[in-house]
Amino acid sequence: MTAAPGPGDVRDEPERWEVTASARAFEGPIFAIRRDKVVMPASGGGTEAVGRDVVEHQGSVAVLALDAADRVLLLRQYRHAVGAKLWEIPAGLRDVAGEPLRDLAARELLEESGYRAERWDTLVDVYPSPGMSDERSRVFLARDLAEVPADEIDFERVHEEADMPVVWVPLADAVRKVLAGEIHNALAVQGILAAHAYRGGAVEGLRPADAPEE
């Protein structure tokens, strides 16, 4: 009998079950949908092939920007799928082949908020919705911030980004807003709580910005 895992075994690891069939159901500019038949354990013993839809996603990055006063940079963006204006942290798609994730994060921070950061660390790596999508996201912690004059930013905000106000919220207040159900965006929630844990001494140091995704 295999021993039950203990606390030291709590670590995600790669695994790939057998796929007996796979077909493309949808292809769009940002994501595609793949339909797989996956061999899984059956309720009465043995195995069976079960249908699973997978959203194939480019992946993303996000930036938890923290200033010298321990304030978090948040911006508000309309999200049509959920019918709401959500307070979020700067984020973007991995849509440039071969672009280092830290460079992508710096570009998104500049374009969406108008700030640059001198200090970058990896805060958390997450699968935002692993039950249905292969999307990966890295949330960076950006510090030593400086505002960039608007005329030095070569980016035009249109559509959802046309009206995107930026505010600075004390980290402790942002945590309270998360726990009060006032902030819902997953990457913002994860970044805020992770930054709070780090600032509270949960770990001595963070991984470097170029740490590999495991």
PDB file of N, CA, C and O in Angstrom, residues 64-74 167-178 182-183 188 191-193 195-196 199:
ATOM      1  N   LEU A  64       2.260  43.086  -9.253  1.00  0.00           N
ATOM      2  CA  LEU A  64       1.861  43.699  -7.983  1.00  0.00           C
ATOM      3  C   LEU A  64       2.900  44.784  -7.701  1.00  0.00           C
ATOM      4  O   LEU A  64       4.031  44.498  -7.285  1.00  0.00           O
ATOM      5  N   ALA A  65       2.537  46.020  -7.998  1.00  0.00           N
ATOM      6  CA  ALA A  65       3.450  47.149  -7.797  1.00  0.00           C
ATOM      7  C   ALA A  65       3.261  47.699  -6.392  1.00  0.00           C
ATOM      8  O   ALA A  65       2.154  48.048  -5.992  1.00  0.00           O
ATOM      9  N   LEU A  66       4.346  47.780  -5.645  1.00  0.00           N
ATOM     10  CA  LEU A  66       4.318  48.197  -4.251  1.00  0.00           C
ATOM     11  C   LEU A  66       5.274  49.370  -4.071  1.00  0.00           C
ATOM     12  O   LEU A  66       6.467  49.257  -4.362  1.00  0.00           O
ATOM     13  N   ASP A  67       4.749  50.506  -3.579  1.00  0.00           N
ATOM     14  CA  ASP A  67       5.615  51.674  -3.433  1.00  0.00           C
ATOM     15  C   ASP A  67       6.279  51.707  -2.059  1.00  0.00           C
ATOM     16  O   ASP A  67       6.092  50.805  -1.234  1.00  0.00           O
ATOM     17  N   ALA A  68       7.060  52.744  -1.804  1.00  0.00           N
ATOM     18  CA  ALA A  68       7.832  52.833  -0.562  1.00  0.00           C
ATOM     19  C   ALA A  68       6.963  52.965   0.671  1.00  0.00           C
ATOM     20  O   ALA A  68       7.406  52.695   1.784  1.00  0.00           O
ATOM     21  N   ALA A  69       5.703  53.363   0.488  1.00  0.00           N
ATOM     22  CA  ALA A  69       4.765  53.491   1.612  1.00  0.00           C
ATOM     23  C   ALA A  69       3.898  52.247   1.769  1.00  0.00           C
ATOM     24  O   ALA A  69       2.893  52.276   2.476  1.00  0.00           O
ATOM     25  N   ASP A  70       4.286  51.158   1.139  1.00  0.00           N
ATOM     26  CA  ASP A  70       3.528  49.899   1.174  1.00  0.00           C
ATOM     27  C   ASP A  70       2.107  50.076   0.630  1.00  0.00           C
ATOM     28  O   ASP A  70       1.146  49.530   1.164  1.00  0.00           O
ATOM     29  N   ARG A  71       2.012  50.810  -0.463  1.00  0.00           N
ATOM     30  CA  ARG A  71       0.733  50.950  -1.150  1.00  0.00           C
ATOM     31  C   ARG A  71       0.774  50.137  -2.445  1.00  0.00           C
ATOM     32  O   ARG A  71       1.802  50.061  -3.126  1.00  0.00           O
ATOM     33  N   VAL A  72      -0.368  49.552  -2.772  1.00  0.00           N
ATOM     34  CA  VAL A  72      -0.521  48.721  -3.964  1.00  0.00           C
ATOM     35  C   VAL A  72      -1.151  49.537  -5.083  1.00  0.00           C
ATOM     36  O   VAL A  72      -2.118  50.280  -4.852  1.00  0.00           O
ATOM     37  N   LEU A  73      -0.618  49.398  -6.286  1.00  0.00           N
ATOM     38  CA  LEU A  73      -1.199  50.058  -7.449  1.00  0.00           C
ATOM     39  C   LEU A  73      -2.333  49.192  -7.996  1.00  0.00           C
ATOM     40  O   LEU A  73      -2.121  48.033  -8.355  1.00  0.00           O
ATOM     41  N   LEU A  74      -3.535  49.772  -8.053  1.00  0.00           N
ATOM     42  CA  LEU A  74      -4.689  49.086  -8.618  1.00  0.00           C
ATOM     43  C   LEU A  74      -5.289  49.925  -9.731  1.00  0.00           C
ATOM     44  O   LEU A  74      -5.247  51.161  -9.680  1.00  0.00           O
ATOM     45  N   VAL A 167      -5.255  53.889  -8.891  1.00  0.00           N
ATOM     46  CA  VAL A 167      -5.232  54.375  -7.511  1.00  0.00           C
ATOM     47  C   VAL A 167      -4.159  53.612  -6.736  1.00  0.00           C
ATOM     48  O   VAL A 167      -3.770  52.503  -7.108  1.00  0.00           O
ATOM     49  N   TRP A 168      -3.691  54.234  -5.663  1.00  0.00           N
ATOM     50  CA  TRP A 168      -2.754  53.584  -4.744  1.00  0.00           C
ATOM     51  C   TRP A 168      -3.500  53.277  -3.450  1.00  0.00           C
ATOM     52  O   TRP A 168      -4.063  54.177  -2.830  1.00  0.00           O
ATOM     53  N   VAL A 169      -3.503  52.018  -3.044  1.00  0.00           N
ATOM     54  CA  VAL A 169      -4.240  51.560  -1.864  1.00  0.00           C
ATOM     55  C   VAL A 169      -3.250  50.944  -0.870  1.00  0.00           C
ATOM     56  O   VAL A 169      -2.442  50.088  -1.260  1.00  0.00           O
ATOM     57  N   PRO A 170      -3.256  51.365   0.400  1.00  0.00           N
ATOM     58  CA  PRO A 170      -2.387  50.717   1.387  1.00  0.00           C
ATOM     59  C   PRO A 170      -2.574  49.197   1.357  1.00  0.00           C
ATOM     60  O   PRO A 170      -3.718  48.713   1.245  1.00  0.00           O
ATOM     61  N   LEU A 171      -1.470  48.468   1.423  1.00  0.00           N
ATOM     62  CA  LEU A 171      -1.528  47.011   1.316  1.00  0.00           C
ATOM     63  C   LEU A 171      -2.500  46.403   2.325  1.00  0.00           C
ATOM     64  O   LEU A 171      -3.295  45.514   1.981  1.00  0.00           O
ATOM     65  N   ALA A 172      -2.477  46.867   3.551  1.00  0.00           N
ATOM     66  CA  ALA A 172      -3.390  46.321   4.569  1.00  0.00           C
ATOM     67  C   ALA A 172      -4.847  46.570   4.188  1.00  0.00           C
ATOM     68  O   ALA A 172      -5.716  45.696   4.403  1.00  0.00           O
ATOM     69  N   ASP A 173      -5.142  47.731   3.604  1.00  0.00           N
ATOM     70  CA  ASP A 173      -6.505  48.023   3.165  1.00  0.00           C
ATOM     71  C   ASP A 173      -6.898  47.130   1.993  1.00  0.00           C
ATOM     72  O   ASP A 173      -8.052  46.683   1.891  1.00  0.00           O
ATOM     73  N   ALA A 174      -5.954  46.882   1.087  1.00  0.00           N
ATOM     74  CA  ALA A 174      -6.235  46.010  -0.045  1.00  0.00           C
ATOM     75  C   ALA A 174      -6.564  44.600   0.433  1.00  0.00           C
ATOM     76  O   ALA A 174      -7.471  43.943  -0.096  1.00  0.00           O
ATOM     77  N   VAL A 175      -5.835  44.117   1.427  1.00  0.00           N
ATOM     78  CA  VAL A 175      -6.142  42.796   2.000  1.00  0.00           C
ATOM     79  C   VAL A 175      -7.550  42.785   2.565  1.00  0.00           C
ATOM     80  O   VAL A 175      -8.326  41.836   2.344  1.00  0.00           O
ATOM     81  N   ARG A 176      -7.913  43.819   3.312  1.00  0.00           N
ATOM     82  CA  ARG A 176      -9.265  43.879   3.876  1.00  0.00           C
ATOM     83  C   ARG A 176     -10.326  43.896   2.779  1.00  0.00           C
ATOM     84  O   ARG A 176     -11.384  43.263   2.920  1.00  0.00           O
ATOM     85  N   LYS A 177     -10.057  44.590   1.686  1.00  0.00           N
ATOM     86  CA  LYS A 177     -11.009  44.634   0.579  1.00  0.00           C
ATOM     87  C   LYS A 177     -11.161  43.260  -0.083  1.00  0.00           C
ATOM     88  O   LYS A 177     -12.258  42.869  -0.489  1.00  0.00           O
ATOM     89  N   VAL A 178     -10.057  42.537  -0.197  1.00  0.00           N
ATOM     90  CA  VAL A 178     -10.130  41.172  -0.726  1.00  0.00           C
ATOM     91  C   VAL A 178     -11.019  40.303   0.161  1.00  0.00           C
ATOM     92  O   VAL A 178     -11.939  39.615  -0.315  1.00  0.00           O
ATOM     93  N   GLU A 182     -14.683  42.762  -1.922  1.00  0.00           N
ATOM     94  CA  GLU A 182     -14.756  43.977  -2.725  1.00  0.00           C
ATOM     95  C   GLU A 182     -13.799  43.957  -3.910  1.00  0.00           C
ATOM     96  O   GLU A 182     -13.903  44.787  -4.806  1.00  0.00           O
ATOM     97  N   ILE A 183     -12.850  43.030  -3.919  1.00  0.00           N
ATOM     98  CA  ILE A 183     -11.931  42.829  -5.033  1.00  0.00           C
ATOM     99  C   ILE A 183     -12.042  41.368  -5.450  1.00  0.00           C
ATOM    100  O   ILE A 183     -11.870  40.470  -4.615  1.00  0.00           O
ATOM    101  N   ALA A 188      -5.283  39.750  -8.967  1.00  0.00           N
ATOM    102  CA  ALA A 188      -5.170  40.802  -7.952  1.00  0.00           C
ATOM    103  C   ALA A 188      -5.263  40.204  -6.553  1.00  0.00           C
ATOM    104  O   ALA A 188      -4.469  40.542  -5.664  1.00  0.00           O
ATOM    105  N   GLY A 191      -2.048  38.239  -5.875  1.00  0.00           N
ATOM    106  CA  GLY A 191      -0.905  39.128  -5.693  1.00  0.00           C
ATOM    107  C   GLY A 191      -0.961  39.885  -4.384  1.00  0.00           C
ATOM    108  O   GLY A 191       0.048  40.006  -3.677  1.00  0.00           O
ATOM    109  N   ILE A 192      -2.129  40.396  -4.032  1.00  0.00           N
ATOM    110  CA  ILE A 192      -2.281  41.156  -2.788  1.00  0.00           C
ATOM    111  C   ILE A 192      -1.988  40.272  -1.581  1.00  0.00           C
ATOM    112  O   ILE A 192      -1.232  40.653  -0.670  1.00  0.00           O
ATOM    113  N   LEU A 193      -2.584  39.086  -1.539  1.00  0.00           N
ATOM    114  CA  LEU A 193      -2.396  38.209  -0.380  1.00  0.00           C
ATOM    115  C   LEU A 193      -0.963  37.693  -0.303  1.00  0.00           C
ATOM    116  O   LEU A 193      -0.402  37.560   0.795  1.00  0.00           O
ATOM    117  N   ALA A 195       1.745  39.278  -1.450  1.00  0.00           N
ATOM    118  CA  ALA A 195       2.581  40.400  -1.013  1.00  0.00           C
ATOM    119  C   ALA A 195       2.420  40.634   0.482  1.00  0.00           C
ATOM    120  O   ALA A 195       3.402  40.921   1.192  1.00  0.00           O
ATOM    121  N   HIS A 196       1.199  40.517   0.973  1.00  0.00           N
ATOM    122  CA  HIS A 196       0.952  40.686   2.406  1.00  0.00           C
ATOM    123  C   HIS A 196       1.685  39.618   3.213  1.00  0.00           C
ATOM    124  O   HIS A 196       2.298  39.919   4.255  1.00  0.00           O
ATOM    125  N   ARG A 199       5.475  40.485   3.094  1.00  0.00           N
ATOM    126  CA  ARG A 199       5.804  41.621   3.945  1.00  0.00           C
ATOM    127  C   ARG A 199       5.644  41.281   5.424  1.00  0.00           C
ATOM    128  O   ARG A 199       6.278  41.894   6.288  1.00  0.00           O
TER     129      ARG A 199
END
